[in-house]
Short mmCIF file of C-alpha atoms in Angstrom, two decimals:
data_model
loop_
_atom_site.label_atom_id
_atom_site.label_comp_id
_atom_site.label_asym_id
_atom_site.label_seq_id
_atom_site.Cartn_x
_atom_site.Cartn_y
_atom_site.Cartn_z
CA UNK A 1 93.32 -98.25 -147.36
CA UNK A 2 89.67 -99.28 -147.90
CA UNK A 3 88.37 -100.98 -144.75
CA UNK A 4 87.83 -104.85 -145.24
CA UNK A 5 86.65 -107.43 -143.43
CA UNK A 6 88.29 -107.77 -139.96
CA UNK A 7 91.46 -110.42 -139.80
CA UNK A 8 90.00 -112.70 -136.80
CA UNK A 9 92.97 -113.86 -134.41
CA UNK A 10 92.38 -117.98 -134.89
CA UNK A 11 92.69 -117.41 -138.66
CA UNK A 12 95.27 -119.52 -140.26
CA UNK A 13 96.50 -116.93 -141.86
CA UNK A 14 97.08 -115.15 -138.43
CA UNK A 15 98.82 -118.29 -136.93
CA UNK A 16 100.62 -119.84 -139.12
CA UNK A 17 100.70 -117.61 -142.41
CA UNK A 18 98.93 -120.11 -144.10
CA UNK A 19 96.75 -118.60 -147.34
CA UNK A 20 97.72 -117.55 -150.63
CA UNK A 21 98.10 -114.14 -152.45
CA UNK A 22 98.28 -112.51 -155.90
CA UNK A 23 99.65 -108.73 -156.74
CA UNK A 24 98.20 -107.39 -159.52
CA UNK A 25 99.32 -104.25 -161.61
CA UNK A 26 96.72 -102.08 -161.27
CA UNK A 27 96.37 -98.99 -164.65
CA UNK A 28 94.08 -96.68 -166.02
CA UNK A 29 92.85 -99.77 -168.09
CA UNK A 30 91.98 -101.44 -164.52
CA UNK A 31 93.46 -104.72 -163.16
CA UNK A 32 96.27 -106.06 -166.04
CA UNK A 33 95.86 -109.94 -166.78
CA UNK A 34 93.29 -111.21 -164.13
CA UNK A 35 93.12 -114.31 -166.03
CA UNK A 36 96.51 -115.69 -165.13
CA UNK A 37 96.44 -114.60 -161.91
CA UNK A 38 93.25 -116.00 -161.11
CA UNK A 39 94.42 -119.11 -162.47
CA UNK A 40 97.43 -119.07 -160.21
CA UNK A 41 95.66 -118.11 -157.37
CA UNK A 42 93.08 -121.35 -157.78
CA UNK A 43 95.91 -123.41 -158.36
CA UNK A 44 97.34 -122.27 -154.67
CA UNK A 45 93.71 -122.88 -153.06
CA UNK A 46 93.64 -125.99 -154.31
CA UNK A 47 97.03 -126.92 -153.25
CA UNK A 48 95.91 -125.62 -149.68
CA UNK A 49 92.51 -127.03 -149.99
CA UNK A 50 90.96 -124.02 -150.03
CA UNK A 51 87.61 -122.44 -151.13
CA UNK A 52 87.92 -119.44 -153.82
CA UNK A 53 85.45 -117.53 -155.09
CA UNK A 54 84.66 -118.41 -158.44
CA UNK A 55 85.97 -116.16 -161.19
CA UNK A 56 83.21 -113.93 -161.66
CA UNK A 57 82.71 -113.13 -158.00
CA UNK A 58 86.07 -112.59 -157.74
CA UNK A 59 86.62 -110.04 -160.71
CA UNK A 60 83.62 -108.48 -159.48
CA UNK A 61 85.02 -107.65 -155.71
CA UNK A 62 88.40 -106.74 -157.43
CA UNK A 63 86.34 -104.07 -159.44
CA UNK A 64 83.82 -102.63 -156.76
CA UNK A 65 87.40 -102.46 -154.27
CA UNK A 66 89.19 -100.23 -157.59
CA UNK A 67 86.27 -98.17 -157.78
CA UNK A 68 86.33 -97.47 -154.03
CA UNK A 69 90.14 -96.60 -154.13
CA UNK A 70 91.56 -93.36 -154.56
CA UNK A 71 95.42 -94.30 -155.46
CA UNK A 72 96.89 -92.67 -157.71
CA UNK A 73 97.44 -94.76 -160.92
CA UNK A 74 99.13 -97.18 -161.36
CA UNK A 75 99.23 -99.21 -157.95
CA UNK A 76 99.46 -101.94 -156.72
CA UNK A 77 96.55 -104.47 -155.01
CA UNK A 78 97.33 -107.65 -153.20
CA UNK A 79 94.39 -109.72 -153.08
CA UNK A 80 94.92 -112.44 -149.97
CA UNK A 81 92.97 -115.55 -149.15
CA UNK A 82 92.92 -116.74 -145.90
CA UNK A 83 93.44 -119.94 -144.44
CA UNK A 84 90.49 -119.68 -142.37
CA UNK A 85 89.62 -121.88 -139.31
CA UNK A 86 87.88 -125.28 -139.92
CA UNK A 87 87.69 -126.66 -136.58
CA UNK A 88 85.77 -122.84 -135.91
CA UNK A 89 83.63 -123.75 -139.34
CA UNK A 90 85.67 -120.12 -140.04
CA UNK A 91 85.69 -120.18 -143.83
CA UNK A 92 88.64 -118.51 -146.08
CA UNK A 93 88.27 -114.37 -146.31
CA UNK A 94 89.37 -112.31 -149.30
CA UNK A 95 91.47 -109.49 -148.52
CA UNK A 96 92.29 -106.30 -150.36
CA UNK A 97 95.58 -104.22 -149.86
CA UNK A 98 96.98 -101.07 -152.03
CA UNK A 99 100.27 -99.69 -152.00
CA UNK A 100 102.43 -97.87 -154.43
CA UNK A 101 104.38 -99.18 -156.92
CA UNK A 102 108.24 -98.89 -155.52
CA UNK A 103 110.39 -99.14 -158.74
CA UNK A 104 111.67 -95.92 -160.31
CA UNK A 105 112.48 -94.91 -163.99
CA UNK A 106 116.19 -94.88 -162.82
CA UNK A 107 116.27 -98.49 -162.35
CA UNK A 108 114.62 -99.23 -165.73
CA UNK A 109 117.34 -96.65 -167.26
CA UNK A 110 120.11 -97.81 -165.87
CA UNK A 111 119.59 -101.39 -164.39
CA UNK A 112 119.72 -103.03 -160.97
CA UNK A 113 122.04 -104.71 -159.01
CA UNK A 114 121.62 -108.55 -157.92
CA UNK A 115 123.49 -110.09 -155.39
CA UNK A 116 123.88 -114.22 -155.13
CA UNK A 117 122.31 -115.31 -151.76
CA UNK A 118 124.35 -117.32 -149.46
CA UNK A 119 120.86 -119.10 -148.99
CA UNK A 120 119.06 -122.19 -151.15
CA UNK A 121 115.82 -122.32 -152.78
CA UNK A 122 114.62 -125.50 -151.73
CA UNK A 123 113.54 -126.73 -155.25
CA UNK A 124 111.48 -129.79 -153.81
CA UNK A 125 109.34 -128.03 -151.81
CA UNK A 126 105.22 -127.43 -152.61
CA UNK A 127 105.16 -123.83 -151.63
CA UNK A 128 107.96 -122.94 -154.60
CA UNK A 129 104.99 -123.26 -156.86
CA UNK A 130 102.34 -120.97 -155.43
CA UNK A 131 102.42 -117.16 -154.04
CA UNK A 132 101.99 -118.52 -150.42
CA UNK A 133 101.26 -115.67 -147.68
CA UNK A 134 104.79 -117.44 -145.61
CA UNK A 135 106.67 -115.01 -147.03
CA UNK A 136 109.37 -114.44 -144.40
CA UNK A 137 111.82 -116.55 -145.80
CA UNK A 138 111.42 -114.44 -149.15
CA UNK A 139 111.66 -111.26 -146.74
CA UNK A 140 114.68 -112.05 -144.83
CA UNK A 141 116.67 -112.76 -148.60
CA UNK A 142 115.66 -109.60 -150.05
CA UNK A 143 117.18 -107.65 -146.67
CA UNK A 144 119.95 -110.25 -147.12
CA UNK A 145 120.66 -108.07 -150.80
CA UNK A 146 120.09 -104.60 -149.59
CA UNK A 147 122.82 -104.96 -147.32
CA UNK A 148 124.97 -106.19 -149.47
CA UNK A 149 124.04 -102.85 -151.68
CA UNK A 150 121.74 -104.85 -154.09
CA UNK A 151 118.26 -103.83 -155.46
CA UNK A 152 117.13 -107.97 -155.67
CA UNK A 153 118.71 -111.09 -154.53
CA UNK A 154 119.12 -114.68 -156.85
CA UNK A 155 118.54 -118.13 -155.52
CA UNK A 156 120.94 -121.03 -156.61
CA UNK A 157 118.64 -123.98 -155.43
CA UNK A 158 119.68 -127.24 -153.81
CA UNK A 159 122.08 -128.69 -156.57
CA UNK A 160 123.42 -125.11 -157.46
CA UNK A 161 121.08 -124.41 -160.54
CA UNK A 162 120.00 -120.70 -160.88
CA UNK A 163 116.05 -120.21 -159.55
CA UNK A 164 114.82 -117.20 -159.13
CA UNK A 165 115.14 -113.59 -157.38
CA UNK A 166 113.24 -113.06 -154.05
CA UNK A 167 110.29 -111.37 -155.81
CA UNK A 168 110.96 -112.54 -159.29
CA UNK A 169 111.71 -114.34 -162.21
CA UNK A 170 115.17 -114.19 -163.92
CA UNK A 171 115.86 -114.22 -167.80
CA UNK A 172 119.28 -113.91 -169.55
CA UNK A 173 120.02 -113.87 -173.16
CA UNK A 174 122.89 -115.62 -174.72
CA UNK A 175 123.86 -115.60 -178.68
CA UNK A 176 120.52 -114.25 -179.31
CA UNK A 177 118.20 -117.14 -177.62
CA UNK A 178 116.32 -115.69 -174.23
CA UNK A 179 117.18 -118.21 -171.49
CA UNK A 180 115.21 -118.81 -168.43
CA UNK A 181 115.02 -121.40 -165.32
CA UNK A 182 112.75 -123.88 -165.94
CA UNK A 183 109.62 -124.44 -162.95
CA UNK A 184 111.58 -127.82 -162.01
CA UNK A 185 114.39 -125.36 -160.29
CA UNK A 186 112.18 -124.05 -157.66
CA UNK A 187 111.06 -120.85 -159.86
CA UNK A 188 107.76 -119.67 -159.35
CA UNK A 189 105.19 -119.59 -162.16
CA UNK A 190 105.20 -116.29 -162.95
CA UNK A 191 102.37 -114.40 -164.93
CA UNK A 192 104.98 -112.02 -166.60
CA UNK A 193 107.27 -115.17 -166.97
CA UNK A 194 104.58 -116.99 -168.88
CA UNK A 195 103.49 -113.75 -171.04
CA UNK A 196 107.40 -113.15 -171.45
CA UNK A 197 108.10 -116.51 -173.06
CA UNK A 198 105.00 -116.08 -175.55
CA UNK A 199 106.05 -112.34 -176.93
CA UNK A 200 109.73 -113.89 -177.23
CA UNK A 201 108.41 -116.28 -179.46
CA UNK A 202 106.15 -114.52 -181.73
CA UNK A 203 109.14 -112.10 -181.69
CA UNK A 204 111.13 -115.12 -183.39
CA UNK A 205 113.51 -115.03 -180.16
CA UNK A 206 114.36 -118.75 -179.64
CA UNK A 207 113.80 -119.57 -176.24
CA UNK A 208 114.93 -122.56 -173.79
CA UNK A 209 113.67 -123.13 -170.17
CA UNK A 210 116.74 -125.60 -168.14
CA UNK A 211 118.99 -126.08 -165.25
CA UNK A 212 121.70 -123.68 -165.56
CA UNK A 213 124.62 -123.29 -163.52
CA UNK A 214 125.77 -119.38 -162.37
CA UNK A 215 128.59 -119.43 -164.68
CA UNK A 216 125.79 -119.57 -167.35
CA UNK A 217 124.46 -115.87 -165.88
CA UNK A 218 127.61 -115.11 -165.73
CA UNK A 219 128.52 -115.20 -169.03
CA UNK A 220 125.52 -114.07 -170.59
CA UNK A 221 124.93 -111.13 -173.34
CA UNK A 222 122.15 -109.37 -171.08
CA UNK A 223 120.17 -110.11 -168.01
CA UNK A 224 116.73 -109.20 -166.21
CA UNK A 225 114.16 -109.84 -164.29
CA UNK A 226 110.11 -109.79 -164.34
CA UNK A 227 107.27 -109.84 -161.84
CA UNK A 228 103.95 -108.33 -162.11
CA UNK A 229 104.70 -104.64 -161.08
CA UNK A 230 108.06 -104.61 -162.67
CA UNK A 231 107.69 -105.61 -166.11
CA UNK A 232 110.70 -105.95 -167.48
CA UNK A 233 113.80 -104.89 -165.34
CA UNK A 234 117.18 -104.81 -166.74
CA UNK A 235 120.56 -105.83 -165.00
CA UNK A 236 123.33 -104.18 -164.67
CA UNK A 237 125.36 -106.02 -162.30
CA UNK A 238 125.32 -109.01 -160.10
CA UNK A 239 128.05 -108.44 -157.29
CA UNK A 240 131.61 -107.24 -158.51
CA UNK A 241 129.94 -108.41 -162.12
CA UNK A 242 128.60 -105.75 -164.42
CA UNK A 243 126.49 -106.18 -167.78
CA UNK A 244 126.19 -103.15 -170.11
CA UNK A 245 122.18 -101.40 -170.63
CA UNK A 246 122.20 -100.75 -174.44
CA UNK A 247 119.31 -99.54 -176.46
CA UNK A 248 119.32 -101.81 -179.03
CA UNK A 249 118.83 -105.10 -177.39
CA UNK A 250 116.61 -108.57 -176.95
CA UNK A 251 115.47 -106.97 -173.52
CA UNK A 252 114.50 -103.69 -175.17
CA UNK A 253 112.62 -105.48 -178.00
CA UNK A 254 111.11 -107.44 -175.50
CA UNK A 255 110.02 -104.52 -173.09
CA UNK A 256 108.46 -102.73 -176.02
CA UNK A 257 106.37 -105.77 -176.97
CA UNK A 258 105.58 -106.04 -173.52
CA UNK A 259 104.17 -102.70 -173.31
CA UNK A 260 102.53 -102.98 -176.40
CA UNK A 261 100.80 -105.64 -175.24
CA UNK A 262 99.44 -103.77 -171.89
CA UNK A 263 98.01 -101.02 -174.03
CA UNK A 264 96.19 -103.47 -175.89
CA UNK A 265 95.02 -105.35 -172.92
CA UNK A 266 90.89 -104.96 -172.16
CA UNK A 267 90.14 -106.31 -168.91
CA UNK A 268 87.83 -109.57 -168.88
CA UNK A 269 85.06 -107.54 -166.75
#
């Protein structure tokens, strides 16, 4: 990893995981969508009351750290701000981490598994809406999955609406309308969520955003899930549940548009 700036132990984000953090999709076109991560990421600062670089500054450091790096394409680069110390007149640090990305074309082939957590999203809280560096919770449900022999785990929130996976957002497709959770269930705003719903609908692919009960994902035509490094991830089964992976589907149409739109995607710096 490039070296950074050091982490200094009265931090906030050393003591109480307080800061926010974006990952963004890094290609041979650069850093996909800055815009709406930015834009998520000022939202968080705010929310924190915390002082971000402004855009320009921070595209800039984003672009001098890519330079530097010497990752193969495409990785991943999670940008962190810090919670700094007031009472030490410490002010918020930018971070800068790579790593690889970890899905494999097996898992876009044939589909992963979900699991239901025993576990609620707590749909009231303020972190559901930002990428907040406390994390652990989000942690501890994803192991909660893997043991139970799943690729991603699904949130029911606090009335027993669908949410969201530990890492990502969750669409299903029913009758040929794309369904999704709607930010009031505890969902995170996703960037791929928000691109998602606007290539659905210039693909003509009615969409809804609700509170939908697990018999709903249960019963739908096909199922998957988005985040920034992922794209678009099919389903294939959620617990003893399976869902067929055919070519000629909304998700495919989707994926392609997706991807279409990444290749036409020029950087704002």
């Amino acid at each position: 990893m490039i070296p950074c700036e050091t982490l200094l132990s009265h931090d906030r984000l050393v003591l109480f995981g307080f800061g926010v953090f974006e990952t963004l999709l890094i290609t041979e076109e650069g850093a996909l969508f800055v815009d709406l991560h930015w834009q998520r990421m000022n939202i968080g600062a705010d929310l924190l009351s915390l002082q971000l670089p402004e855009k320009t500054e921070w595209l800039s450091r984003i672009q001098e750290f890519i330079k530097q790096s010497l990752s193969p394409l495409p990785y991943a680069l999670r940008i962190t701000l810090s919670g700094g110390a007031p009472l030490a007149n410490l002010p918020s640090k930018l971070f800068f981490h790579e790593r690889s990305i970890p899905y494999t074309p097996e898992q876009y082939s044939q589909g992963i598994r979900l699991h239901i957590l025993p576990t609620l999203r707590n749909e009231h809280s303020p972190l559901v809406s930002i990428k907040s560096t406390n994390y652990l919770e989000n942690i501890l449900a994803k192991e909660t999955a893997k043991l139970q022999g799943a690729d991603e785990g699904v949130w029911l929130n606090t009335k027993g609406y669908i949410a969201e996976g530990t890492m990502s957002n969750l669409f299903f497709i029913k009758n040929e309308t794309l369904f999704t959770p709607s930010l009031a269930s505890g969902c995170l705003p996703g960037t791929r969520r928000h691109l998602i719903l606007s290539l659905a609908r210039s693909l003509q692919i009615p969409t809804q955003e609700g509170l939908y009960p697990l018999s709903d994902l249960f019963l739908a035509d096909e199922i998957f899930m988005t985040n920034a490094l992922m794209g678009i991830m099919p389903v294939c089964q959620i617990d003893d549940i399976s869902f067929p992976i055919t070519p000629k589907s909304k998700t495919k149409a989707l994926d392609l548009a997706y991807k279409t739109l990444i290749n036409k995607h020029i950087t704002t710096y």
